[in-house]
Coordinates of N, CA, C and O in Angstrom, one line a residue:
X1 N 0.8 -1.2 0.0 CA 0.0 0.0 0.0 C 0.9 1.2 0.0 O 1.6 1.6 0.9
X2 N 0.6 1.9 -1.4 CA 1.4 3.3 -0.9 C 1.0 4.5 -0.3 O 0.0 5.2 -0.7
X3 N 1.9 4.9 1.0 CA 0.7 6.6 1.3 C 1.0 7.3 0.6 O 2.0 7.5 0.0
X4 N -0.2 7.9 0.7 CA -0.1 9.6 0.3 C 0.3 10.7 0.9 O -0.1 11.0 2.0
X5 N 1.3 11.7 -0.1 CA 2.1 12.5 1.0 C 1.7 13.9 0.2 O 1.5 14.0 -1.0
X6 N 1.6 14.8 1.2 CA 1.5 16.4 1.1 C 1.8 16.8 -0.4 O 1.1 17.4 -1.2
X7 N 3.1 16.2 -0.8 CA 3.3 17.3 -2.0 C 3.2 16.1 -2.9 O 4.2 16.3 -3.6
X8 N 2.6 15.0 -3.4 CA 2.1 14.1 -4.8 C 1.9 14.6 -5.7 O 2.3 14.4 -6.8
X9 N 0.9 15.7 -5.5 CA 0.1 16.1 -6.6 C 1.2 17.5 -7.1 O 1.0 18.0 -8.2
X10 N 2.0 18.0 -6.4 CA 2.4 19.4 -6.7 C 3.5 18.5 -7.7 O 3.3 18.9 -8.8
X11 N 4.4 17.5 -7.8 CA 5.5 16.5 -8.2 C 4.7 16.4 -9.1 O 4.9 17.2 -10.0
X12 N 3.6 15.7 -9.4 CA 3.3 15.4 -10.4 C 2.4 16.2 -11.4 O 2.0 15.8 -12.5
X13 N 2.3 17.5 -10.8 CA 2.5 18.5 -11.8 C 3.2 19.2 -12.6 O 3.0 19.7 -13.7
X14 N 4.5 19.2 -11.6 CA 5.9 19.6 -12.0 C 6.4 18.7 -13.4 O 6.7 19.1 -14.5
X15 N 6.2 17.4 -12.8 CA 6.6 16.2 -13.5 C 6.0 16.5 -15.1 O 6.8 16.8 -16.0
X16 N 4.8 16.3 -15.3 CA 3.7 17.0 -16.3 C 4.8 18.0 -16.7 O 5.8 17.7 -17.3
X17 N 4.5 19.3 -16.1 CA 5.1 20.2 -17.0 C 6.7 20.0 -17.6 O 7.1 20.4 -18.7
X18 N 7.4 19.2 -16.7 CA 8.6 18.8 -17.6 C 8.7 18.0 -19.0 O 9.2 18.3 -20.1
X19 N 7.9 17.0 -18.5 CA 7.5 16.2 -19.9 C 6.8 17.1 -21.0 O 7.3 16.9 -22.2
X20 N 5.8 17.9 -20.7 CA 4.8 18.7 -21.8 C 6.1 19.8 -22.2 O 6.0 20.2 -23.4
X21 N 6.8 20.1 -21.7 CA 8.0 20.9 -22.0 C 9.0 20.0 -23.1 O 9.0 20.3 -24.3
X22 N 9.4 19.2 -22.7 CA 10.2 18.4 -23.7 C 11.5 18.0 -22.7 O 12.7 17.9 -23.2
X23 N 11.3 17.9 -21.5 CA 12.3 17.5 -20.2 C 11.7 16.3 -20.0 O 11.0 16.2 -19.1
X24 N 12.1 15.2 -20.8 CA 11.1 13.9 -20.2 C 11.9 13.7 -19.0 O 13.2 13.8 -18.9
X25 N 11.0 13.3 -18.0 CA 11.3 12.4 -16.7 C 11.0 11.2 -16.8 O 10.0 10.5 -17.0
X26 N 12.6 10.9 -16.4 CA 12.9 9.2 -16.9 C 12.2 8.3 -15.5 O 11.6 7.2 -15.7
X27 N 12.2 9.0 -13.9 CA 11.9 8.7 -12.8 C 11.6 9.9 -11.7 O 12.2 10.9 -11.6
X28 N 10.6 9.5 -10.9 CA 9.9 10.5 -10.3 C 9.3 9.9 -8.9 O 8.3 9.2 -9.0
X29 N 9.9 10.3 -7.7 CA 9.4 9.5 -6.6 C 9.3 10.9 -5.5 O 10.2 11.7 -5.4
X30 N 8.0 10.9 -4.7 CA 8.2 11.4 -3.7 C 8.0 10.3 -1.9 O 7.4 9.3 -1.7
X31 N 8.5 10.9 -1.2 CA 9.0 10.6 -0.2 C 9.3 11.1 1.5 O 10.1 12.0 1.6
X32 N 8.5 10.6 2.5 CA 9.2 11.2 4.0 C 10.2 10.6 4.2 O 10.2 9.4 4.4
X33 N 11.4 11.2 4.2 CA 12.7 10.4 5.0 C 12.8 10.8 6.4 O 12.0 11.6 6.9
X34 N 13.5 10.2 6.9 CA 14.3 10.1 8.3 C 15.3 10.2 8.0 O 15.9 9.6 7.1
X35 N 16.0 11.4 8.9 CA 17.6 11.7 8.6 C 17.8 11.9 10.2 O 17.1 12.7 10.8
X36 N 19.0 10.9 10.8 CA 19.8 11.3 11.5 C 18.9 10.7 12.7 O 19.0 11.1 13.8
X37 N 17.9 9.7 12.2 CA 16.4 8.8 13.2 C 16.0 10.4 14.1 O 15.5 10.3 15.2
X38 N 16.2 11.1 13.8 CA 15.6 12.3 15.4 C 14.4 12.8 14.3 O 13.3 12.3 14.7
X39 N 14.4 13.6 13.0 CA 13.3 14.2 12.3 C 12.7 13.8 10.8 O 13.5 13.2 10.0
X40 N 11.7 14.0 10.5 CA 11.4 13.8 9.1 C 11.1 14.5 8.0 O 10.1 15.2 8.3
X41 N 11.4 14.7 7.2 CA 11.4 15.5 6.2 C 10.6 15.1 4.8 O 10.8 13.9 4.5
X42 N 9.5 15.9 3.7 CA 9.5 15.3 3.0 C 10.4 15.9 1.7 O 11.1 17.0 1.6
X43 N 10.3 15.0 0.7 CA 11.5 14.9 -0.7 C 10.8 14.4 -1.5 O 9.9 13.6 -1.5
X44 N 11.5 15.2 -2.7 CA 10.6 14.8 -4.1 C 11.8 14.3 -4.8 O 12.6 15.2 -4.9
X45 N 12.5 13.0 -5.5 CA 13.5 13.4 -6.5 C 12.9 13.1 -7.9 O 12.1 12.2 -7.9
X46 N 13.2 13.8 -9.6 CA 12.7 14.0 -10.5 C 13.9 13.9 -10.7 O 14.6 14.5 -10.0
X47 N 14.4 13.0 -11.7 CA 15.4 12.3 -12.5 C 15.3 13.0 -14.3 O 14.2 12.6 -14.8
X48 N 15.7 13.5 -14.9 CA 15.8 13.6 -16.4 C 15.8 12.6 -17.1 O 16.6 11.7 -16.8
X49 N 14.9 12.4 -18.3 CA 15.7 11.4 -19.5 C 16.9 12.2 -19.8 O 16.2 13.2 -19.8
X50 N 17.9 12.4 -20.1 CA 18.9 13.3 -20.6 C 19.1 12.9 -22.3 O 19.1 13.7 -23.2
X51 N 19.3 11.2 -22.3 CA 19.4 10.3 -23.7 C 18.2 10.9 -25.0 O 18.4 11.0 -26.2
X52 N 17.0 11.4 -24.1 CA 15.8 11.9 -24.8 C 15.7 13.1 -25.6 O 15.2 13.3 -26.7
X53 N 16.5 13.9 -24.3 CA 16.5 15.0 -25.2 C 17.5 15.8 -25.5 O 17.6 17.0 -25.3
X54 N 18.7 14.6 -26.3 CA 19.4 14.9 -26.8 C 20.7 15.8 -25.5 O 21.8 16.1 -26.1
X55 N 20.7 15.9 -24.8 CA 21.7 16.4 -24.1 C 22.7 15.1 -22.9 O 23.4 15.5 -21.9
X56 N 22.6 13.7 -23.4 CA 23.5 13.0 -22.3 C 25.2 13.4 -22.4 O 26.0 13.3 -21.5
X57 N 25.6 13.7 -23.7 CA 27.1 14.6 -23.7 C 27.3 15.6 -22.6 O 28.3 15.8 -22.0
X58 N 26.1 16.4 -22.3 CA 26.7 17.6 -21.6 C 26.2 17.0 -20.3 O 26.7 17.5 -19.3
X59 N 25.4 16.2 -20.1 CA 24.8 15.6 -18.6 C 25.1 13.9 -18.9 O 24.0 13.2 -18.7
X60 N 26.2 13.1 -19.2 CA 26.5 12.0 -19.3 C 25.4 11.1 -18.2 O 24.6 10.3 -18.6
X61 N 25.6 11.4 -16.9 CA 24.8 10.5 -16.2 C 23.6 10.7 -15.5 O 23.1 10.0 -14.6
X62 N 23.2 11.9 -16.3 CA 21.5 12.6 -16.2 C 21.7 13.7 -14.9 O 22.8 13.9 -14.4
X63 N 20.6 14.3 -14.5 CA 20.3 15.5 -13.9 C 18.9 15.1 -12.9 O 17.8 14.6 -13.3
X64 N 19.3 15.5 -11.8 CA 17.9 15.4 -10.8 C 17.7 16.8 -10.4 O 18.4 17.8 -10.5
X65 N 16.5 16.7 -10.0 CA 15.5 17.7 -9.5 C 15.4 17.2 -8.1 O 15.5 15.9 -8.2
X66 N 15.2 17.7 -6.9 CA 15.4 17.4 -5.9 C 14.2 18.6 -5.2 O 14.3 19.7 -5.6
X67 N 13.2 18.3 -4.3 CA 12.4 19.0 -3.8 C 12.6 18.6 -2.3 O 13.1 17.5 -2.1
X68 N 12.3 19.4 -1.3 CA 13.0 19.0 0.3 C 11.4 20.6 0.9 O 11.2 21.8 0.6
X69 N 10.6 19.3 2.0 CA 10.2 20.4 2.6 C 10.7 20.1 3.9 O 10.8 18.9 3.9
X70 N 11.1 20.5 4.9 CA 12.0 20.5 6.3 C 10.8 21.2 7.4 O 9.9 22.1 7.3
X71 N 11.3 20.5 8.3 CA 10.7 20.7 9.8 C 11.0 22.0 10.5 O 10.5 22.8 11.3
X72 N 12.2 21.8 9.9 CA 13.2 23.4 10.8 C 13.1 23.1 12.1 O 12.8 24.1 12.9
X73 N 13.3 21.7 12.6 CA 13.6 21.1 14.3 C 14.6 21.6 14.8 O 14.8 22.1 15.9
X74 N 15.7 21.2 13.2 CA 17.2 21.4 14.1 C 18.0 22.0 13.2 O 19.1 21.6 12.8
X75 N 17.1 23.4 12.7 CA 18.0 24.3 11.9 C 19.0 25.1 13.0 O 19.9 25.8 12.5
X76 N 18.9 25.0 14.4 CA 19.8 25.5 15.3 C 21.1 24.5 15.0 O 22.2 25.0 15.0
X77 N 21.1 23.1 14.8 CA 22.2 22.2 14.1 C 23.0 22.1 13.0 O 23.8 21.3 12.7
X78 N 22.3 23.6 11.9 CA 22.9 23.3 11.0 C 22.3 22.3 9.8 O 22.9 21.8 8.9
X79 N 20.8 22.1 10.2 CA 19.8 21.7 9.0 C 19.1 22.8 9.0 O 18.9 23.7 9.8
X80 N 18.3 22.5 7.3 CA 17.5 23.8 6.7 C 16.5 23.9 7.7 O 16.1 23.1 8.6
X81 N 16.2 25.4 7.2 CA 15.3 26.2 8.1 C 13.6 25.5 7.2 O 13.5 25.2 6.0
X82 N 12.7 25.4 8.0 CA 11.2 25.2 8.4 C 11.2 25.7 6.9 O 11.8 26.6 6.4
X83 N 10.0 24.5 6.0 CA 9.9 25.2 4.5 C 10.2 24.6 3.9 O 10.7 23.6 4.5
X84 N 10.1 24.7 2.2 CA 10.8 24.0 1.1 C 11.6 24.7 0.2 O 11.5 26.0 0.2
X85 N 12.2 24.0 -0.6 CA 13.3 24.4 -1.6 C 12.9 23.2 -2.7 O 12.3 22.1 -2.6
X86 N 13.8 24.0 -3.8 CA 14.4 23.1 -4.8 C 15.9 23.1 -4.9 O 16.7 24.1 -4.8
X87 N 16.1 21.5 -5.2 CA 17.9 21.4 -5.6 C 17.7 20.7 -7.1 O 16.8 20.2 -7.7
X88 N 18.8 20.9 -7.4 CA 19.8 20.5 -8.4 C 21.1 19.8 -8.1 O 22.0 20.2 -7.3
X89 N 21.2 18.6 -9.0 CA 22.5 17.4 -8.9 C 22.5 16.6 -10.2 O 21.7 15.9 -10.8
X90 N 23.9 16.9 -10.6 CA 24.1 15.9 -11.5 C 24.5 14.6 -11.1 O 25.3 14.3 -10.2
X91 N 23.8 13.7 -12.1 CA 24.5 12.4 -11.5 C 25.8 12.4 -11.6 O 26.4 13.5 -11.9
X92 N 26.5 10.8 -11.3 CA 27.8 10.5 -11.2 C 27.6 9.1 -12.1 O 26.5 8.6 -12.4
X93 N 29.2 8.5 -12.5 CA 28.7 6.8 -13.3 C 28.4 5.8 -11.7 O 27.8 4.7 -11.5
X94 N 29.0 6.5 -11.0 CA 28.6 5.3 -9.8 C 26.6 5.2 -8.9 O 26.2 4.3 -8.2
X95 N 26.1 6.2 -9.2 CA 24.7 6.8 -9.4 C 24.4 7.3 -8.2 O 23.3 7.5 -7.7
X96 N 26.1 7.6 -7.6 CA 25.6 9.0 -7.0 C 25.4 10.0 -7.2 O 24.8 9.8 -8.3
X97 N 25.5 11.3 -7.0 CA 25.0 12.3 -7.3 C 26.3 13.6 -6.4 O 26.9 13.7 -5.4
X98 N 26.2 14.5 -7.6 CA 27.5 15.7 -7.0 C 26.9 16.2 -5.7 O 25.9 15.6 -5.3
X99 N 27.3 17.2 -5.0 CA 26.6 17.5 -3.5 C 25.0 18.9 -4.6 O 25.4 19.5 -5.6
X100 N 24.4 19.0 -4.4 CA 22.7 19.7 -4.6 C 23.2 20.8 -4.9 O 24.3 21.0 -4.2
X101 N 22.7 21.9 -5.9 CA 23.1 23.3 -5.6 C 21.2 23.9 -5.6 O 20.2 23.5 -6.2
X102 N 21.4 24.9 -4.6 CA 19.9 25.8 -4.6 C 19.5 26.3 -6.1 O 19.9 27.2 -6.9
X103 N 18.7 25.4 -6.2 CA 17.6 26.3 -7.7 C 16.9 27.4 -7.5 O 15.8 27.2 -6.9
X104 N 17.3 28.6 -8.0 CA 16.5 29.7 -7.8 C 15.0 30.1 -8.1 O 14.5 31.0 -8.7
X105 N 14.6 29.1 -7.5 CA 13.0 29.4 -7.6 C 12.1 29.3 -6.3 O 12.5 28.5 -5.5
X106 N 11.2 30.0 -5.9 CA 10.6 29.8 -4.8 C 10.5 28.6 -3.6 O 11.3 27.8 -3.9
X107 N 9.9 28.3 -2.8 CA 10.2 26.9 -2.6 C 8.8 25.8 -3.3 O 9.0 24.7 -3.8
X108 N 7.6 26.5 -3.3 CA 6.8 26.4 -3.8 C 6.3 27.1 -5.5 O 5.4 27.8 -5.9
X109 N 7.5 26.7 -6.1 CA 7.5 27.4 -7.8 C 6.4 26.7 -8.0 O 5.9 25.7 -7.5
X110 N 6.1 27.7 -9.0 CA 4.8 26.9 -10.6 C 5.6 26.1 -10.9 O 6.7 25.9 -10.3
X111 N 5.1 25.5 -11.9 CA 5.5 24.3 -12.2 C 6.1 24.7 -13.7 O 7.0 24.0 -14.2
X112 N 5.7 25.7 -14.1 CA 6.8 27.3 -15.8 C 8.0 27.2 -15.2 O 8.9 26.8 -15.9
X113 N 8.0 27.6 -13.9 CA 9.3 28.2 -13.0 C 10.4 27.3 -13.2 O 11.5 27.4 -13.6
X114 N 9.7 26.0 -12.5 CA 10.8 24.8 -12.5 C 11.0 24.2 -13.8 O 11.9 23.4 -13.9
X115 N 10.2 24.6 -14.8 CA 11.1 24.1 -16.2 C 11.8 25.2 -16.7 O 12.8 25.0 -17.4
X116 N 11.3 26.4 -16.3 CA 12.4 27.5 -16.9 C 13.6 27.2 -16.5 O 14.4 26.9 -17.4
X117 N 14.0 27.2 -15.0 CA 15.2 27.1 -14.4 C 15.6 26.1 -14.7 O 16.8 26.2 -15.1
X118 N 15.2 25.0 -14.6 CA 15.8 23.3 -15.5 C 16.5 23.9 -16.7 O 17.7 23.9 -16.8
X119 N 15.6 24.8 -17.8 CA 16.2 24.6 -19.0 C 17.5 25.6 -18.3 O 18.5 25.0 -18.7
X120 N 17.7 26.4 -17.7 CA 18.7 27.0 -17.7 C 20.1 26.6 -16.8 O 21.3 27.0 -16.9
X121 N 19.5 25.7 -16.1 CA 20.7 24.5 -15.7 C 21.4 23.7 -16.6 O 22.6 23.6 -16.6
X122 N 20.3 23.1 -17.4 CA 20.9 22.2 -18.3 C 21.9 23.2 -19.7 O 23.0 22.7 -20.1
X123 N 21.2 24.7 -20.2 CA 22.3 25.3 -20.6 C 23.6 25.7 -19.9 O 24.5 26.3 -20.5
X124 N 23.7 25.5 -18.9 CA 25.0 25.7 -17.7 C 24.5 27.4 -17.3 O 25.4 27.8 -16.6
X125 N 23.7 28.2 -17.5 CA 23.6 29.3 -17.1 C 23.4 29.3 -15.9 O 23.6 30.5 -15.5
X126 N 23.2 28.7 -15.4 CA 22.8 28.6 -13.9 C 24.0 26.7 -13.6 O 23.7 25.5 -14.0
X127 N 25.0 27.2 -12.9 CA 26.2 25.8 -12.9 C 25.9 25.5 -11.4 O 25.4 26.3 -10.5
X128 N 26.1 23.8 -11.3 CA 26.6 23.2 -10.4 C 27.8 23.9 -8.9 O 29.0 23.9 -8.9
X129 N 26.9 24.5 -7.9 CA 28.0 25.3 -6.7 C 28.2 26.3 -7.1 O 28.6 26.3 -8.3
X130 N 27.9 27.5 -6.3 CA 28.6 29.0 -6.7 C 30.1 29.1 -5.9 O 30.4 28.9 -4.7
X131 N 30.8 29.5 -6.9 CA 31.9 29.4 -5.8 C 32.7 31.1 -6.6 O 32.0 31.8 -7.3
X132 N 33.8 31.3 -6.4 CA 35.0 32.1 -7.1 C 36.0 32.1 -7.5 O 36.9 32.3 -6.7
X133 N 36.4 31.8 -8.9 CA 37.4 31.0 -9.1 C 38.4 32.1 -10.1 O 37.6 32.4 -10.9
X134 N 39.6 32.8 -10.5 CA 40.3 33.2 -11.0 C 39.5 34.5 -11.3 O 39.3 34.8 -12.5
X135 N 39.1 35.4 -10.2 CA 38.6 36.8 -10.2 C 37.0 36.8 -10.9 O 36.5 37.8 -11.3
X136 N 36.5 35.7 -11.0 CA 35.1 35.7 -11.2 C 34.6 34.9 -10.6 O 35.1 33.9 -10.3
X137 N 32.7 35.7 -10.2 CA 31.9 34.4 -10.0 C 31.0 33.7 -10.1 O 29.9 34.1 -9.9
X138 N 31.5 32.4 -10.5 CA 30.6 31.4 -11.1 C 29.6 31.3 -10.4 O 29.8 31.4 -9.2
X139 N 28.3 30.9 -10.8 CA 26.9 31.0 -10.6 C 25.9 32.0 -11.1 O 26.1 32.8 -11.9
X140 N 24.8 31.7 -10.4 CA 23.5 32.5 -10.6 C 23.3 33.9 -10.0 O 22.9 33.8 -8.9
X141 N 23.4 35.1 -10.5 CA 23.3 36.3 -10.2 C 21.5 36.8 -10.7 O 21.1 37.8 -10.2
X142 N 20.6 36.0 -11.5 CA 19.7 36.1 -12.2 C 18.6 36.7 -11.3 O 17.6 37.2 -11.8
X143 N 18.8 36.7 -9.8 CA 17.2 36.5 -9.1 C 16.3 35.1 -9.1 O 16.7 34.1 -9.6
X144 N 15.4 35.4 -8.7 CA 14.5 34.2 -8.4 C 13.6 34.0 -9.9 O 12.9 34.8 -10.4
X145 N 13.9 32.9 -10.3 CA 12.7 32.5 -11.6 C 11.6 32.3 -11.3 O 11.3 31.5 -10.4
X146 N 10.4 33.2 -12.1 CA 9.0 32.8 -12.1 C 8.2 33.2 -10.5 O 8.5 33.8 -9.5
X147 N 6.9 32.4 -10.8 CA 6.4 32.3 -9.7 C 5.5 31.4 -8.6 O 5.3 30.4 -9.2
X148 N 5.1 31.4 -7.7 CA 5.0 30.4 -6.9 C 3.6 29.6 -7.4 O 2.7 30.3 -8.0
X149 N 3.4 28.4 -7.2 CA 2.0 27.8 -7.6 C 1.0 27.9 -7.1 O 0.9 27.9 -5.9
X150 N -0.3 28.2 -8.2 CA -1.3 28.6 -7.6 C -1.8 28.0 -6.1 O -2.2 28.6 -5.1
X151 N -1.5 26.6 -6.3 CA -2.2 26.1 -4.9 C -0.9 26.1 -3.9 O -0.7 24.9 -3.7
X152 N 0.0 26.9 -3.2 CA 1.1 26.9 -2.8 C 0.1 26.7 -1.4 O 0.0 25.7 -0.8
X153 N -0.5 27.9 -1.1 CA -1.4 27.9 0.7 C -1.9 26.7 0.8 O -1.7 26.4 2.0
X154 N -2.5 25.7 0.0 CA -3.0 24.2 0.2 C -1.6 23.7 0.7 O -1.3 23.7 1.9
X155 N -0.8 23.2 -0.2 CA -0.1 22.3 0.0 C 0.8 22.8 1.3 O 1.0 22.0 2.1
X156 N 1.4 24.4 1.6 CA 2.0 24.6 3.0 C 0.8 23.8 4.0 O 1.0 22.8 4.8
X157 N -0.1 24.3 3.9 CA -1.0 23.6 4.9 C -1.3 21.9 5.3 O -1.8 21.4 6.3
X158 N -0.8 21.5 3.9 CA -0.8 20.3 4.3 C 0.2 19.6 4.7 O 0.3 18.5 5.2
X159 N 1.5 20.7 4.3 CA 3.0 20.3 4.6 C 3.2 20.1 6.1 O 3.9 19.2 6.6
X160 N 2.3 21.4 7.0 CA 2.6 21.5 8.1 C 1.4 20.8 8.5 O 1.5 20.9 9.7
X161 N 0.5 20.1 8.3 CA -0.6 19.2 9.4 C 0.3 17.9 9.4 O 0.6 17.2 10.3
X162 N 0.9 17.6 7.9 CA 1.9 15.9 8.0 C 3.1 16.4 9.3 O 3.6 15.4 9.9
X163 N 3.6 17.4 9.7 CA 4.3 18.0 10.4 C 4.1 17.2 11.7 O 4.7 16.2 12.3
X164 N 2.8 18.2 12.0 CA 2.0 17.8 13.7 C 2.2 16.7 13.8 O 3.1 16.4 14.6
X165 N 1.5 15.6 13.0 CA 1.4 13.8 13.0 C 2.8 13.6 13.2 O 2.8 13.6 14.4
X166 N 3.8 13.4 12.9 CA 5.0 13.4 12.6 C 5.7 13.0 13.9 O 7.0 12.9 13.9

């Protein structure tokens, strides 16, 4: 039996719009984890076909989408603060994945937002880690892409009742 978790339907809108975009998603699961057995968190990860659409040269071992809503239990520890985000990770050939970089989109983007910003990952305009390297710096200077999804107040709300249970 599988449950049903807060954000299904927002993933599989996203998911939708990647595909109707021409970002097929090869794999798409969401998820409550346990990190660290003290709290739970939920996670979306969205996998790229890369082979599909023509870009596995510049993303050899594909590209994840990564959604994370957090408790903010033990952001005093040095985990994310209460909320969600999006990440970005390229695979590895071993099928792990490079360390996440923040996608600049709300935490709750439309589902436009998170394909615009995909397409602009995948052109490297937006790279893997901002860092500073030989008097420039690499990354996203762009602002925030797009805007948040219409049913954003539903799903916080349901983010935070799976919270309470929790």
């Amino acid at each position: 039996m599988t449950r049903e978790l807060p954000h299904d339907s927002y993933i599989e809108a996203v998911t939708e719009a990647l595909d109707k975009a021409g970002l097929e998603v090869k794999d798409g699961r969401t998820d409550d984890c346990e990190t660290r057995g003290t709290y739970c968190y939920l996670n979306a990860v969205i996998e790229l076909d890369m082979l599909t659409v023509g870009l596995q040269e510049d993303w050899p071992h594909g590209l994840l989408l990564i959604w994370e809503w957090h408790t903010g239990r033990e952001a005093e520890l040095g985990e994310p603060d209460r909320g969600p985000q999006w990440l970005f990770a390229g695979l590895k050939a071993d099928g792990s994945n490079e360390y996440p970089t923040t996608l600049p989109v709300y935490g709750y983007a439309s589902p436009a937002a998170v394909v615009e910003a995909t397409r602009k990952v995948i052109a490297y305009e937006i790279q893997p880690g901002s860092y500073f390297n030989f008097g420039q710096w690499l990354g996203w200077e762009g602002g925030i892409i797009g805007d948040s999804w219409e049913q954003a107040d539903q799903l916080e709300a349901a983010c935070v009742a799976w919270d309470a249970k929790e």
